[in-house]
PDB file of C-alpha atoms in Angstrom:
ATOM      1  CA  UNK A   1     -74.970 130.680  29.766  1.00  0.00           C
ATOM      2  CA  UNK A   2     -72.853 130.905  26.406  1.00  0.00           C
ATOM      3  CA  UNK A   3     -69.438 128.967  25.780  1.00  0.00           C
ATOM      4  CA  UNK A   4     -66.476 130.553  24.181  1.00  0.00           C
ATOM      5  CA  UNK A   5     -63.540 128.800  22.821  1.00  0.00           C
ATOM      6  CA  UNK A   6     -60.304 131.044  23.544  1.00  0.00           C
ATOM      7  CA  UNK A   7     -56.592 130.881  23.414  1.00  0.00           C
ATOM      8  CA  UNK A   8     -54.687 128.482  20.833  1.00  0.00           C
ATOM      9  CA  UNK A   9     -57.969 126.515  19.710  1.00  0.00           C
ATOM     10  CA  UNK A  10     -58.815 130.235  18.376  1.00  0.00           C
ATOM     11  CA  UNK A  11     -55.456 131.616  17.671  1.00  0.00           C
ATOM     12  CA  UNK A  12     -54.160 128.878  15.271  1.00  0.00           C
ATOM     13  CA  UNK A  13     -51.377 127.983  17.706  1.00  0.00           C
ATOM     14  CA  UNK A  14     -53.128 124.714  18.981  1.00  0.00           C
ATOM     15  CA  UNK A  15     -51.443 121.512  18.523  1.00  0.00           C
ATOM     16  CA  UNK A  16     -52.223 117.997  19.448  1.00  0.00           C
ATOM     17  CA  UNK A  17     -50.624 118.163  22.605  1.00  0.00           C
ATOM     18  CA  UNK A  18     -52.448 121.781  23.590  1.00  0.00           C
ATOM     19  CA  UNK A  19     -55.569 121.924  26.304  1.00  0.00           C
ATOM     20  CA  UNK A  20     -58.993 123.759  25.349  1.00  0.00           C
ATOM     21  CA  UNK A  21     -59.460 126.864  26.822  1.00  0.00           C
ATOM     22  CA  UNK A  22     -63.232 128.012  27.200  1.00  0.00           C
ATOM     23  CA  UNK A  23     -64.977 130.824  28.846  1.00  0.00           C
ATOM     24  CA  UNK A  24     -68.470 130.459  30.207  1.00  0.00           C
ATOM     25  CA  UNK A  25     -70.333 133.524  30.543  1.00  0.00           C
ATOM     26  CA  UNK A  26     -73.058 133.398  33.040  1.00  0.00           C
ATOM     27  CA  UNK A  27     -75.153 136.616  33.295  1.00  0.00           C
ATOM     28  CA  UNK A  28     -75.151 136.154  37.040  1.00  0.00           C
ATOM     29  CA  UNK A  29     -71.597 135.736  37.164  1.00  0.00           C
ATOM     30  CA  UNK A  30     -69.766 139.275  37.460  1.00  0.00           C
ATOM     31  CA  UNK A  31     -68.261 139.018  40.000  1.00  0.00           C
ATOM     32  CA  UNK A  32     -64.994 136.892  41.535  1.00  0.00           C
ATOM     33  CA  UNK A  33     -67.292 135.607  44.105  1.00  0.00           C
ATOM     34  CA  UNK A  34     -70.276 134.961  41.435  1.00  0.00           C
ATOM     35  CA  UNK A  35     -67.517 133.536  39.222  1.00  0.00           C
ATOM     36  CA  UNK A  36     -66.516 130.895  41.589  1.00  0.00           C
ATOM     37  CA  UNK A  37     -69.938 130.156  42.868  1.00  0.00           C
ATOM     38  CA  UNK A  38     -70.769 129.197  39.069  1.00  0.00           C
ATOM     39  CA  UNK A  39     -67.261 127.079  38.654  1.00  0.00           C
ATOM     40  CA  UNK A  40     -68.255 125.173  41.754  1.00  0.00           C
ATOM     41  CA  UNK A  41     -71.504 123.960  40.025  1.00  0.00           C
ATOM     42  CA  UNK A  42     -69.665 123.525  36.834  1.00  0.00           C
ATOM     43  CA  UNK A  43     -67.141 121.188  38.848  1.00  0.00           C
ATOM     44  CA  UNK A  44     -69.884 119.283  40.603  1.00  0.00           C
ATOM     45  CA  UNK A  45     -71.446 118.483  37.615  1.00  0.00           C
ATOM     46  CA  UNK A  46     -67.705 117.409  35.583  1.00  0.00           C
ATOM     47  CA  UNK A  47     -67.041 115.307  38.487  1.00  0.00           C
ATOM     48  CA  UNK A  48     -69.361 112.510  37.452  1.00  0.00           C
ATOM     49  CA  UNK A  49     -67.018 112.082  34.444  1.00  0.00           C
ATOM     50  CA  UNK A  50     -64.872 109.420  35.478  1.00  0.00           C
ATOM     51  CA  UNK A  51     -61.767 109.760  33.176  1.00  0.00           C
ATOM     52  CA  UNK A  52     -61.212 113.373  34.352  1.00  0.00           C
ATOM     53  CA  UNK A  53     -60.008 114.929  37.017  1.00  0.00           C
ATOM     54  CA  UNK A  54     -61.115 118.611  38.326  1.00  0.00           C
ATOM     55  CA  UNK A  55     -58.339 120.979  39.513  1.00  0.00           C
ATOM     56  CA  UNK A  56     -60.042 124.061  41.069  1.00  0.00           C
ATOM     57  CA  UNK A  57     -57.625 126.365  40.749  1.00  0.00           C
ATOM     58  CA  UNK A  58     -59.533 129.517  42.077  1.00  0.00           C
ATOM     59  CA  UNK A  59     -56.944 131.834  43.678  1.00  0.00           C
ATOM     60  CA  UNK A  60     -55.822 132.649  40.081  1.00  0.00           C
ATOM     61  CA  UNK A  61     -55.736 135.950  38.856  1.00  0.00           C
ATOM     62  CA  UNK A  62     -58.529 134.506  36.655  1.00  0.00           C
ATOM     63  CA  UNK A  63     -60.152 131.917  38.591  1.00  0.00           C
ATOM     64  CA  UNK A  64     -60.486 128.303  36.873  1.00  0.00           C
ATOM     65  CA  UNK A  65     -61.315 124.919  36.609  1.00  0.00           C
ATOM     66  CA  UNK A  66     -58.974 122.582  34.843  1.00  0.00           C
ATOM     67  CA  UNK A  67     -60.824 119.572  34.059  1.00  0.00           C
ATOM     68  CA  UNK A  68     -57.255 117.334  33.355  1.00  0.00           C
ATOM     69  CA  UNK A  69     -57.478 113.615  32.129  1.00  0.00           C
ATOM     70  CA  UNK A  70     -56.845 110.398  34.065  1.00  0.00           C
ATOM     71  CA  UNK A  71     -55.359 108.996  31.449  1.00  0.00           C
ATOM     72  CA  UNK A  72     -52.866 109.688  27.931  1.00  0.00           C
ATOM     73  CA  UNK A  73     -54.525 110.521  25.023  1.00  0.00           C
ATOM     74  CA  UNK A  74     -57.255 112.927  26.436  1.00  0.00           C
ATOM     75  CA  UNK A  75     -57.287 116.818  26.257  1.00  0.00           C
ATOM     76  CA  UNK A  76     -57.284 119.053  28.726  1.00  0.00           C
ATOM     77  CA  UNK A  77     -59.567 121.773  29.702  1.00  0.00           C
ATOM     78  CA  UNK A  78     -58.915 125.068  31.613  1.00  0.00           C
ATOM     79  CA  UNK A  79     -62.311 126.505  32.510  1.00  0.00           C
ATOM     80  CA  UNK A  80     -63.400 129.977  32.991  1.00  0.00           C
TER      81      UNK A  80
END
């Protein structure tokens, strides 16, 4: 799998208060089903991080994770 930043962390309109956007490309993964298959075992393995929060948010046009912090002060994530 590769990891690619996208959005305002690329763009130049991130600030401090923006989320990360990233797309993981999985060779396996073309389509929606494949997509979500590989989100699930990207969420199963975030959810041992204990000051974040997984949204699965897979009835998106774009189906994604946001991994979203339990606490102030943290970034965001939207996962795809």
């Amino acid at each position: 799998a590769k990891v690619f930043p996208f959005g305002s962390a690329v763009n130049g309109f991130w600030t401090a208060l923006s989320d990360v956007d990233v797309c993981v490309k999985v060779p396996r993964a073309s389509t929606r089903a494949g997509q979500i298959k590989v989100l699930r075992e990207i969420a199963a393995q975030l959810s041992h991080v204990e000051k974040y929060q997984i949204e699965p948010r897979y009835g998106a046009q774009v189906p994604i994770l946001h991994w979203a912090p339990r606490m102030p002060g943290l970034h965001a994530c939207d996962i795809s």
